[in-house]
Coordinates of C-alpha atoms and ligand atoms in Angstrom, one line a residue:
X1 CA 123.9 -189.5 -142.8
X2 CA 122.8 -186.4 -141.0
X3 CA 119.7 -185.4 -141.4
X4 CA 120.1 -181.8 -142.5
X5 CA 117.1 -179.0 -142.3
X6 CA 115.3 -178.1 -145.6
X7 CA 118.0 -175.3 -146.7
X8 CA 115.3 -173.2 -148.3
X9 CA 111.3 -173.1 -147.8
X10 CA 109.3 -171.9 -149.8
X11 CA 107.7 -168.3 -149.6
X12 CA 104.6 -170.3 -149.1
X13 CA 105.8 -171.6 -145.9
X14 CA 106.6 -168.4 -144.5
X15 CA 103.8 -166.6 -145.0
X16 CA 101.8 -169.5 -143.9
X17 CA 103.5 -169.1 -140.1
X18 CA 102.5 -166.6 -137.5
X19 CA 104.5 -163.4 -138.7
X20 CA 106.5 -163.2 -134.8
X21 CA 107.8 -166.4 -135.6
X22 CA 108.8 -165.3 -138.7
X23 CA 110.4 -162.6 -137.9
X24 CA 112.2 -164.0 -135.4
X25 CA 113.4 -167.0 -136.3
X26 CA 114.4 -166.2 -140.1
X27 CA 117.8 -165.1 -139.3
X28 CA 118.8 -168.2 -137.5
X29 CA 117.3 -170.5 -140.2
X30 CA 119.3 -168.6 -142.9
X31 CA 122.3 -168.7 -141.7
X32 CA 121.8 -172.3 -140.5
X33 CA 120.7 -173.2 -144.3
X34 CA 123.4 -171.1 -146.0
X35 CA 126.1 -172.9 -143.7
X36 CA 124.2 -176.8 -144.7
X37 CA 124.1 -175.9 -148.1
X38 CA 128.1 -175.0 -148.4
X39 CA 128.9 -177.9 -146.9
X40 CA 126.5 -180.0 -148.9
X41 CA 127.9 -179.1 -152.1
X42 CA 131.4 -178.8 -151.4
X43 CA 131.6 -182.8 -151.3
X44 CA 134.6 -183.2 -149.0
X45 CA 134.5 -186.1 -146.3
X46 CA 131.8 -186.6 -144.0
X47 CA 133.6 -186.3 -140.8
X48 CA 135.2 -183.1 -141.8
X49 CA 131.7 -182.0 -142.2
X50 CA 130.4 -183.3 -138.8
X51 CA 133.0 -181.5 -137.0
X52 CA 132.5 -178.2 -138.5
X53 CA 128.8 -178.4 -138.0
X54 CA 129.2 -179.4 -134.9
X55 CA 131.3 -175.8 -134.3
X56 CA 128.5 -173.8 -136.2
X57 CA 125.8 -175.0 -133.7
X58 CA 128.2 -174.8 -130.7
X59 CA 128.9 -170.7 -132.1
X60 CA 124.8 -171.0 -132.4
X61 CA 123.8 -172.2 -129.1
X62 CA 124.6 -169.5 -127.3
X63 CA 122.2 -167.1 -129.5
X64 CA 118.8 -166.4 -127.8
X65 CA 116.2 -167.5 -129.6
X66 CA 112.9 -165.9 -128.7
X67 CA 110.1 -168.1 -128.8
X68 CA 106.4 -166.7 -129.4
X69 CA 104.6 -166.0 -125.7
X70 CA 101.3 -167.5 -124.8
X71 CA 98.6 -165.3 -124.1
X72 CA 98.1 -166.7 -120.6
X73 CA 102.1 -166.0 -120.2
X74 CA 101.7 -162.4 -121.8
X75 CA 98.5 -162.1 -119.2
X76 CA 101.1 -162.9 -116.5
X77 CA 103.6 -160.7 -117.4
X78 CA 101.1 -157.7 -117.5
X79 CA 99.7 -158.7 -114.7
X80 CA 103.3 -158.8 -112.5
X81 CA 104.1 -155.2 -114.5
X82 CA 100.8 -154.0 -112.5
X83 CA 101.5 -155.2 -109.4
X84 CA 104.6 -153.2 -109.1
X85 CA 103.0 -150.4 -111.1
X86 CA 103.5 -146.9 -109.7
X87 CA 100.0 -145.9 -110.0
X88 CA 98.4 -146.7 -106.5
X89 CA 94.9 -147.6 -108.5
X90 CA 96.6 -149.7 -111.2
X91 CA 98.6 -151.8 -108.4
X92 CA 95.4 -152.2 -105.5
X93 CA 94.0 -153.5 -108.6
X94 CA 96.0 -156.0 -109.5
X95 CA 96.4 -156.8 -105.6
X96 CA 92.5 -157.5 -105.5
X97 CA 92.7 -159.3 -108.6
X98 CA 95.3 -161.8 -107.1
X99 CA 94.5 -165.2 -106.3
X100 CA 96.5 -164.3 -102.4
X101 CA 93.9 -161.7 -101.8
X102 CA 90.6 -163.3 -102.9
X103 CA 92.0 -166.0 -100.8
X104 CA 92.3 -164.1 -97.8
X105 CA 89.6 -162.3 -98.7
X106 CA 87.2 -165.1 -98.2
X107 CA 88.5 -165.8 -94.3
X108 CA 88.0 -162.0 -93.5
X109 CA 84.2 -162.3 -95.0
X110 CA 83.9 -165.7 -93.3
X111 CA 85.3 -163.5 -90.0
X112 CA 83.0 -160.6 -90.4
X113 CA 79.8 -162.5 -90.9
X114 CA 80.7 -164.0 -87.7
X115 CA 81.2 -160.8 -85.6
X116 CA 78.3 -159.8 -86.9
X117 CA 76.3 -162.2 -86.2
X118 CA 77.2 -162.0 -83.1
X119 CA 76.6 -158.8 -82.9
X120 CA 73.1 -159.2 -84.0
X121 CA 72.3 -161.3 -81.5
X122 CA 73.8 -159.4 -78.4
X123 CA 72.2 -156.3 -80.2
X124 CA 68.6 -158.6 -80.1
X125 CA 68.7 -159.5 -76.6
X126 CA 69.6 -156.0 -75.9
X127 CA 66.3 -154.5 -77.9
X128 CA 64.7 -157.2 -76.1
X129 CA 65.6 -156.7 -72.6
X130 CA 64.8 -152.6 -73.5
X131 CA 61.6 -153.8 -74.4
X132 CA 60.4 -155.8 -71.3
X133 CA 61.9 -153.2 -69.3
X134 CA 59.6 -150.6 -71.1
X135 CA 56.7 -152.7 -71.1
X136 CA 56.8 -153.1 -67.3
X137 CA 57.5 -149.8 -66.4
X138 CA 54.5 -148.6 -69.1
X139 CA 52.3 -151.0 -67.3
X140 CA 53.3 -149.8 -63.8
X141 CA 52.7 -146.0 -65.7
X142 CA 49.3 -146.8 -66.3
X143 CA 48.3 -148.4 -62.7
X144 CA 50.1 -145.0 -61.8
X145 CA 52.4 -146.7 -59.6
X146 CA 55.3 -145.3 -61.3
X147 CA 57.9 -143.1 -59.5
X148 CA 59.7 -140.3 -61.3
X149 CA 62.5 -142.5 -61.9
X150 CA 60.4 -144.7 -63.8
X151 CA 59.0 -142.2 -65.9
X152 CA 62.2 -140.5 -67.0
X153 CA 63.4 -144.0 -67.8
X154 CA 60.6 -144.6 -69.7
X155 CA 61.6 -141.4 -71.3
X156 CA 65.1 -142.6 -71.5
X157 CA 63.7 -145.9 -73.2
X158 CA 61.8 -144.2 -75.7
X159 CA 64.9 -141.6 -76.9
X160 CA 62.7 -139.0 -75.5
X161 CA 64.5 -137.2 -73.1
X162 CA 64.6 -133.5 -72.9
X163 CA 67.1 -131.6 -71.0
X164 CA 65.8 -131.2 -68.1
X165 CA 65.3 -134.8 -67.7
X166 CA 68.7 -135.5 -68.3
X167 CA 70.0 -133.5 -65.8
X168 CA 67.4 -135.0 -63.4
X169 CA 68.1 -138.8 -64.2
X170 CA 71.9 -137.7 -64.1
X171 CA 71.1 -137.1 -60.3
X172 CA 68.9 -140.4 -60.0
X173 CA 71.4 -142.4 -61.9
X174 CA 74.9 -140.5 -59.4
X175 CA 72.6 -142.2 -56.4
X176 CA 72.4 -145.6 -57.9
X177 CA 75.8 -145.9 -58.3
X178 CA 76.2 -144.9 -54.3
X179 CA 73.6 -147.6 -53.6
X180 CA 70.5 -146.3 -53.4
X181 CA 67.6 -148.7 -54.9
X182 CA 64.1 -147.8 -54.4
X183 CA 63.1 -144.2 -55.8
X184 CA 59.9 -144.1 -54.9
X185 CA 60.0 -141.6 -52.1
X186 CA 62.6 -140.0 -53.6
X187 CA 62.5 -136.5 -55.7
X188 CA 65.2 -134.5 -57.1
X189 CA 65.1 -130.7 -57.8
X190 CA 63.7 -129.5 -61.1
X191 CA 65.8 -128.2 -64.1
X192 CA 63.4 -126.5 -65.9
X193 CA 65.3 -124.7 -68.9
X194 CA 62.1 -122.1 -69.3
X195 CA 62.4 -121.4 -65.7
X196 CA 65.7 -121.5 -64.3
X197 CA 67.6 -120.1 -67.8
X198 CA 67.2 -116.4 -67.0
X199 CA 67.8 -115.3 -70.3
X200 CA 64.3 -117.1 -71.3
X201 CA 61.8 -114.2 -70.8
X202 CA 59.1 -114.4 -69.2
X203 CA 55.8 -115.1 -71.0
X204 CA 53.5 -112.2 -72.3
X205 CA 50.4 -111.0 -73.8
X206 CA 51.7 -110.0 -77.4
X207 CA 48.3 -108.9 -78.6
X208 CA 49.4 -104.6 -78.3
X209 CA 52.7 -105.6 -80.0
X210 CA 51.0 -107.5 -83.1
X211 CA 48.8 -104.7 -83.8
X212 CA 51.1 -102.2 -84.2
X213 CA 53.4 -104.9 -86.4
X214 CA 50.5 -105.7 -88.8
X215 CA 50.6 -103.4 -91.5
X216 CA 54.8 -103.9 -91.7
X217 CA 55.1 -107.7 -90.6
X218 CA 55.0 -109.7 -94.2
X219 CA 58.0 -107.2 -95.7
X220 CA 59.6 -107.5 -92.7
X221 CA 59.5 -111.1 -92.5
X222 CA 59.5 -112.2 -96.3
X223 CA 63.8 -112.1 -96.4
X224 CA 64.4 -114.1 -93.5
X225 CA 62.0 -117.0 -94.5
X226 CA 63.6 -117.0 -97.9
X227 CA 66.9 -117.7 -96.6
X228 CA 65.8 -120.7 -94.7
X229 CA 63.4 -122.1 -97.1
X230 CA 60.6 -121.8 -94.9
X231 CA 57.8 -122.1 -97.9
X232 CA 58.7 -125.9 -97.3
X233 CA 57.7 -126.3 -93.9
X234 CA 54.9 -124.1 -94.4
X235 CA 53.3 -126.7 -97.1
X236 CA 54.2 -129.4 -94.9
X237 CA 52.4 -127.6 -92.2
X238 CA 49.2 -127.2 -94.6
X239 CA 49.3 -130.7 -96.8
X240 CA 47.9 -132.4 -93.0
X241 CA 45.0 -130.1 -92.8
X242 CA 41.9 -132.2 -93.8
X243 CA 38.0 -132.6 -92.6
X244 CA 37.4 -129.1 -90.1
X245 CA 40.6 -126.7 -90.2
X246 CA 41.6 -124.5 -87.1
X247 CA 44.2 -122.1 -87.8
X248 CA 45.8 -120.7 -84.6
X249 CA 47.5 -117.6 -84.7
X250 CA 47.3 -117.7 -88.4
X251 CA 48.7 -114.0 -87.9
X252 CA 48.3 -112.2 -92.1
X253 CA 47.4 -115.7 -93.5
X254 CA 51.1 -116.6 -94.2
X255 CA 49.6 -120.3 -94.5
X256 CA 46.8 -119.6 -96.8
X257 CA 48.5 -120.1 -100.1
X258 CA 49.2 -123.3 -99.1
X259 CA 45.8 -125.0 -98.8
X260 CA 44.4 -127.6 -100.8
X261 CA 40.5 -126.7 -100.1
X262 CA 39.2 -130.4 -101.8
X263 CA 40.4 -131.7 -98.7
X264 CA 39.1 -129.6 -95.8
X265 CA 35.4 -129.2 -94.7
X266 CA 35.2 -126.2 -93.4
X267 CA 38.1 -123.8 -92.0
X268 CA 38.4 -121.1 -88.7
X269 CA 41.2 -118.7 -88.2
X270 CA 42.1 -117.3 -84.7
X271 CA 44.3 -114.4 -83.8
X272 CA 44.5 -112.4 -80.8
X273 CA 45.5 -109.4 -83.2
X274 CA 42.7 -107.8 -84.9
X275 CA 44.8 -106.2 -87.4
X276 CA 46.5 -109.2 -88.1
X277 CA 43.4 -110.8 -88.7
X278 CA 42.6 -108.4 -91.3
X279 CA 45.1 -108.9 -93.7
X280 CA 44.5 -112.5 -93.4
X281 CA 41.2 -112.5 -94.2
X282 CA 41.7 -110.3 -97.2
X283 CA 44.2 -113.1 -98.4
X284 CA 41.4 -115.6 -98.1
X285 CA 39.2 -113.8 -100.2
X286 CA 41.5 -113.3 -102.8
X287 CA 42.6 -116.9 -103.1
X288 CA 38.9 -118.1 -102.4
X289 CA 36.6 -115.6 -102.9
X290 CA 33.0 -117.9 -103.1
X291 CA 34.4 -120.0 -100.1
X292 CA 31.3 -120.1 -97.5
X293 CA 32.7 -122.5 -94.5
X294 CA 35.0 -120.2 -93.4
X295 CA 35.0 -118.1 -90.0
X296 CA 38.0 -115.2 -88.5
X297 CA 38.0 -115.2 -85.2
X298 CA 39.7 -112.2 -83.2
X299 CA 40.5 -114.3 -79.8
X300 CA 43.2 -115.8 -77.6
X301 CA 44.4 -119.3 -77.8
X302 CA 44.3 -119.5 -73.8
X303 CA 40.2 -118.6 -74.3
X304 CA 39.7 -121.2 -77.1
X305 CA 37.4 -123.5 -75.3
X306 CA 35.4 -120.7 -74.4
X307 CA 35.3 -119.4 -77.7
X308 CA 34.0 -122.9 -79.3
X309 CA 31.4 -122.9 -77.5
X310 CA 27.8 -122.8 -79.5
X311 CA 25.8 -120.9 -78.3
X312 CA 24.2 -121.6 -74.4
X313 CA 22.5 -125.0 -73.5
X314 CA 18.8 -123.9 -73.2
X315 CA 18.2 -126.1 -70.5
X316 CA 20.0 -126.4 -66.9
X317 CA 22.1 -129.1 -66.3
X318 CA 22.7 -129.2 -69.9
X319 CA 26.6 -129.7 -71.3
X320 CA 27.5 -126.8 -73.7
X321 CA 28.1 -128.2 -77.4
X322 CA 31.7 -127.4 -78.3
X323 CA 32.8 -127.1 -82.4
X324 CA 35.3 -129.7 -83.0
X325 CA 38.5 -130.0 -85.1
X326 CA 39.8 -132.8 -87.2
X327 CA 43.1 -130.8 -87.8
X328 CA 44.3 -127.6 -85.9
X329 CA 47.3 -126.0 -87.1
X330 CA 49.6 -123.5 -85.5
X331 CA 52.7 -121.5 -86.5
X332 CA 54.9 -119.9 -84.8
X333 CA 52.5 -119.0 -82.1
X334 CA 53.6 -121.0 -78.7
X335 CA 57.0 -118.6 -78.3
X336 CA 54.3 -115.2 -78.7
X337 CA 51.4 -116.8 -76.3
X338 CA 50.9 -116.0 -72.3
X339 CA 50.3 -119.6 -71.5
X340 CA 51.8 -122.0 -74.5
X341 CA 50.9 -125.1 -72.2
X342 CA 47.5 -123.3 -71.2
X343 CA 46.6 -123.3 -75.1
X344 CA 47.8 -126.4 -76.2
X345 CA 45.9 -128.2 -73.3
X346 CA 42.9 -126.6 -75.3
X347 CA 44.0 -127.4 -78.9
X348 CA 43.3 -131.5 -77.3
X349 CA 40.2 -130.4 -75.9
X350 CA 38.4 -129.4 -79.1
X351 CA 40.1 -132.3 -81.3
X352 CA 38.3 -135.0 -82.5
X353 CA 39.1 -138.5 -81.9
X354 CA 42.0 -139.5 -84.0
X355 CA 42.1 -136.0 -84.9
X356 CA 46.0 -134.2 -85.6
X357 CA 47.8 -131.4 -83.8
X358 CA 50.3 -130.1 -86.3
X359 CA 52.8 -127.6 -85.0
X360 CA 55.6 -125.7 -86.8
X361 CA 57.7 -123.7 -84.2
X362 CA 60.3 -122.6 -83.4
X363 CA 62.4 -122.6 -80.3
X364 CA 66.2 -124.2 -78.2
X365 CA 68.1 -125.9 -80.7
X366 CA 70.1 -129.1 -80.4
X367 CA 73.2 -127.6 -79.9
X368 CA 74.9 -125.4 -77.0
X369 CA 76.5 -122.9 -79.3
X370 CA 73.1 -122.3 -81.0
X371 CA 71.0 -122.3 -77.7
X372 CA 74.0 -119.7 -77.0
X373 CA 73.3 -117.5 -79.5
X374 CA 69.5 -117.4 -79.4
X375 CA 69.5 -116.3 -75.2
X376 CA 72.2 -113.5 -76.1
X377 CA 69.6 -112.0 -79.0
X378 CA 66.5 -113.0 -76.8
X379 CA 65.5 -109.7 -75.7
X380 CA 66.2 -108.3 -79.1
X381 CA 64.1 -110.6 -81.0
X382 CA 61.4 -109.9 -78.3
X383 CA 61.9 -106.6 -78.8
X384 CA 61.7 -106.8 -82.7
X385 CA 59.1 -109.8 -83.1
X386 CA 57.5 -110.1 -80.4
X387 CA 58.5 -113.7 -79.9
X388 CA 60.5 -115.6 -77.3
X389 CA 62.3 -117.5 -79.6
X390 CA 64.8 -119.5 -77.3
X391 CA 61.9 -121.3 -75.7
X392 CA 62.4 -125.3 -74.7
X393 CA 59.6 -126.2 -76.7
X394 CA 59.9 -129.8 -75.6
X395 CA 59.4 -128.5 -71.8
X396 CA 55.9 -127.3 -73.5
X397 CA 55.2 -130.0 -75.1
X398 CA 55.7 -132.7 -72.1
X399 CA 53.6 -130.6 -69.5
X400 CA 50.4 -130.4 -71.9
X401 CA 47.8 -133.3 -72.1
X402 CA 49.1 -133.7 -75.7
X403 CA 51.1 -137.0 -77.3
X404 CA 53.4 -136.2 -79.7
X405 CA 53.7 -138.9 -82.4
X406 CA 56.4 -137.1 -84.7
X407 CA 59.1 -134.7 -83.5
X408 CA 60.8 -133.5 -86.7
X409 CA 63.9 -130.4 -86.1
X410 CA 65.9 -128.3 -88.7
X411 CA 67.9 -125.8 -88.6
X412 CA 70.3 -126.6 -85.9
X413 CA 67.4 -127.7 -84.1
X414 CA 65.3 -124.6 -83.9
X415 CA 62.6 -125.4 -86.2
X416 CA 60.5 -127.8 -85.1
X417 CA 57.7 -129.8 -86.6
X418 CA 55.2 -131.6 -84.6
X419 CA 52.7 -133.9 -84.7
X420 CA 50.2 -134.8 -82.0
X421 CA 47.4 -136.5 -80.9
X422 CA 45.3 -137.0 -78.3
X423 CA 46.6 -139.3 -75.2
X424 CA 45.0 -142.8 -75.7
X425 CA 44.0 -142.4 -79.4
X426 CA 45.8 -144.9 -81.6
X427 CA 48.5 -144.5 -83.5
X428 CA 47.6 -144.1 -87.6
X429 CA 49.3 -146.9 -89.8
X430 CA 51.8 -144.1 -91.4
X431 CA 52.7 -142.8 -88.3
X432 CA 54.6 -146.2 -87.0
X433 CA 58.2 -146.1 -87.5
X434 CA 59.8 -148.7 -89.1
X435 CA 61.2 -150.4 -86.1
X436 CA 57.7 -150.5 -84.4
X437 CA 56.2 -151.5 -87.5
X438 CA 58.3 -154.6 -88.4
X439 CA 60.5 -155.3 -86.0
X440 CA 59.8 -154.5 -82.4
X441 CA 56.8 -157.1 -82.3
X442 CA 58.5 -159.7 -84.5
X443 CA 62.1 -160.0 -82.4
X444 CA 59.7 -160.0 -79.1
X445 CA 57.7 -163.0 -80.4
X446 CA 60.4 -164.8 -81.5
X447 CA 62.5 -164.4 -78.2
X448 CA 59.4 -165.2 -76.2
X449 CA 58.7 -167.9 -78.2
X450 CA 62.2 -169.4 -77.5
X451 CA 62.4 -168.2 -74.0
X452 CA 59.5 -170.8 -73.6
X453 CA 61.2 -173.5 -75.7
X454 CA 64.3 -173.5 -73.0
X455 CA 62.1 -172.9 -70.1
X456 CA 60.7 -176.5 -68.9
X457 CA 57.8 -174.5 -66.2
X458 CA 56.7 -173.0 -69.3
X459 CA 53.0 -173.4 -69.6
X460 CA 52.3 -176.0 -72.4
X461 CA 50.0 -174.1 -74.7
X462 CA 46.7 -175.8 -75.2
X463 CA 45.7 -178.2 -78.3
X464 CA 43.5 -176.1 -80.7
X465 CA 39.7 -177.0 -79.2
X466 CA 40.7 -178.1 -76.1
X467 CA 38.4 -176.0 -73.3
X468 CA 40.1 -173.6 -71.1
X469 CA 39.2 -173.7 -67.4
X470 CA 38.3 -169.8 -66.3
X471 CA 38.8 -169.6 -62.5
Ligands
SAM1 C1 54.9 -114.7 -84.9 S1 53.3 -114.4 -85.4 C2 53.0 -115.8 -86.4 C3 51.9 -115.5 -87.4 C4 51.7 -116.6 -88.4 N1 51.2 -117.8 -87.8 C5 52.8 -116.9 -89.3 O1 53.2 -118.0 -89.4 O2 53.3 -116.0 -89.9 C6 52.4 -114.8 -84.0 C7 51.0 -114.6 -84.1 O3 50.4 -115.1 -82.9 C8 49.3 -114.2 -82.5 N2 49.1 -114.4 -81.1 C9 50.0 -114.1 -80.1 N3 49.4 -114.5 -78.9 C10 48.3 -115.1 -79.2 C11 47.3 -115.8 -78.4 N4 47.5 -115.9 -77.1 N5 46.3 -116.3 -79.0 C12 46.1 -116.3 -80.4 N6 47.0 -115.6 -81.2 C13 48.1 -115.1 -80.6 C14 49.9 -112.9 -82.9 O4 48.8 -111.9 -83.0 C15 50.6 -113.1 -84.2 O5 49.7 -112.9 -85.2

């Protein structure tokens, strides 16, 4: 007997089955069941039957019978139809989502951790070599055994070079390479930009030109420091003045609006321009009008010591008492002074210890095209301002008795924001860049630490309490 399907099932069945394999499979089972049942009922022989069965499944076989997909097989398909997908996005997606990729994947990751770490440690014995190096030329610096070589190295070391120096250490560097060894009798011609650029004008005494500008310079002057958005340099110029203020050339009071007077002690304005000085002090009032510590002083930076001065000593041989500053402030003044090194050298003089120089200037840019354009316009802005305003302001800087512990620039350069101390005071804690903060000391101890491991004459360091001979 052949075992025949179940002609019929009942509608109970079918709705009991996933509806695709319904669908697709009801056609085939009816016809299957319709052919069975004929030949069920028709009662002729059994081998007759056989034979013609066999035929309807033969016909049958070569039907396609679609089977219901998995979802991991319907997760494939997708997946292949996005990898040849004509959207760029769609097909790198299903790239990085294949199992070839994440594969090689993990050797490039494994590759670039290994480049960089050896990286890291050629750029660490690098930082650390630059860091001997500037130790021991610093050192040398202060026994003032160090030639100019040395120093502009130093400079070099410390990512401080101006242009001047890098035309001189060009020079030292060309006869290096032809030999030469020992600088220390050695001295190459100066490049002074403020000297040698012609189309730097000579200094001058501006005082005549300011008071003729007073009464016009604020409208003249308001549009151009709009445009630049020089309100914010302004307030960061003010937000450092704490303790005693000086003001130097504080011109009509530009600054004023920006002081925060629960900070500061007591405050002195200087101008050389009288006029100027005027309109400044009628801004003080205005903003502060009960304000006692104040003072206006009509005077030239280059006479500032002169000026601080209280009073005479009323004995011989006695020192003259000078006021000092915690903060002196200055903007825009060095490109309109006679002598900018002359006044700076006495901006240090009248600063207390771990008091702040804070300069906002402007002068040469970083770039030639700019520096360009400010020596074409020089005499014109001269002419119009009263201010040399393609001055190398770093050349200033560098030959006054003044550290600088923050050299900010904007605008192409040309603005430049300044902080200084005094040479030898410490450095505050928010001053420290990051590197010398957290880095610099740590990489040097721990290379020292292992230079010592791998050096056998390395002094064995003493037990805790043992006594240490002092020759
Ligand atoms: C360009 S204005 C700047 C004024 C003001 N600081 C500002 O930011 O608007 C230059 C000022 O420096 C003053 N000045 C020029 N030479 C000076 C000197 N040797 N000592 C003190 N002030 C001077 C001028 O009188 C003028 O008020």
């Amino acid at each position: 007997m052949v075992a025949f399907p179940r002609p019929f099932m009942s509608f109970s069945h079918y709705a009991r089955q996933p509806i695709s394999r319904n669908v697709f499979l009801q056609p085939q089972r009816r016809l299957l069941s319709f052919t069975c049942s004929r030949y069920n009922n028709s009662h002729v022989d059994e081998n007759k039957n056989k034979k013609k069965l066999k035929n309807v499944f033969q016909a049958n076989a070569s039907r396609t019978v679609r089977k219901q997909k998995s979802k991991e097989e319907l997760a494939k398909e997708k997946f292949e139809e996005q990898l040849k997908s004509p959207n760029r996005f769609v097909r790198w997606g299903a790239i990085a989502r294949s199992e070839k990729f994440s594969k090689g994947m993990t050797k490039y990751m494994i590759g670039a951790y290994v480049v960089f770490l050896i990286y890291g440690l050629f750029f660490t014995k690098k930082l650390f070599a630059r860091d001997k190096e500037l130790e021991r030329l610093l050192k040398k610096q202060e026994e003032g055994n160090a030639n100019e070589y040395e120093i502009l190295r130093v400079k070099e070391l410390r990512g401080k070079l101006r242009r001047r120096d890098e035309l001189k250490l060009k020079e030292y560097k060309k006869m290096q390479e032809e030999g030469v060894e020992d600088f220390d009798d050695v001295h190459v011609q100066s490049f002074d930009q403020n000297k040698l650029n012609e189309q730097i004008l000579p200094a001058r005494d501006t005082t005549t030109f300011y008071q003729g500008k007073a009464s016009e310079y604020d409208k003249a002057i308001n549009m151009e420091e709009k445009v630049i958005f020089l309100g914010k340099r302004r307030k960061w110029l003010m937000k450092h003045c704490q303790g005693d203020v000086l003001e130097v050339s504080c011109g009509t009071g530009r600054n004023i609006k920006y002081l925060d007077m629960s900070r500061i002690n007591s405050i002195t304005f200087l101008d050389s321009s009288e006029n100027m000085m005027d309109i400044a002090h009628q801004k003080f009032r205005e903003k502060f009008p009960k304000y006692k510590k104040v003072a206006f002083v009509v005077g030239k930076a280059e006479n500032l010591v002169d000026l601080a001065e209280k009073g005479k000593p009323s004995k011989e041989n006695e020192k003259t008492e000078q006021v000092k500053y915690d903060t002196i402030v200055e903007a825009f003044g060095l490109c309109s002074h006679e002598d900018p090194v002359k006044a700076l050298n006495n901006f240090v003089k009248l600063l207390k210890p771990d008091g702040r120089i804070i300069l906002l200037e402007h002068g040469r840019g970083q770039y030639d095209f700019v520096n360009k354009m400010l020596d074409n316009r020089a005499e014109k802005r001269l002419n119009t301002w009263g201010c040399r305003w393609n001055l190398d302001l770093g050349e200033v800087l560098d030959d006054s008795d003044l550290e600088v512990v923050e050299e900010k620039r904007t605008h192409l350069g040309t603005t430049w924001c300044i902080i200084a101390k005094r040479k030898g005071d410490l450095k505050k804690k928010g001053e420290l860049g990051f590197v010398e903060k957290y880095l610099q000391s740590s990489i040097r101890k721990r290379m020292e630490s292992f230079e010592k491991k791998n050096d056998p004459d390395s002094e064995k360091q003493p037990e805790p309490g043992t006594p240490i001979n002092k020759s």
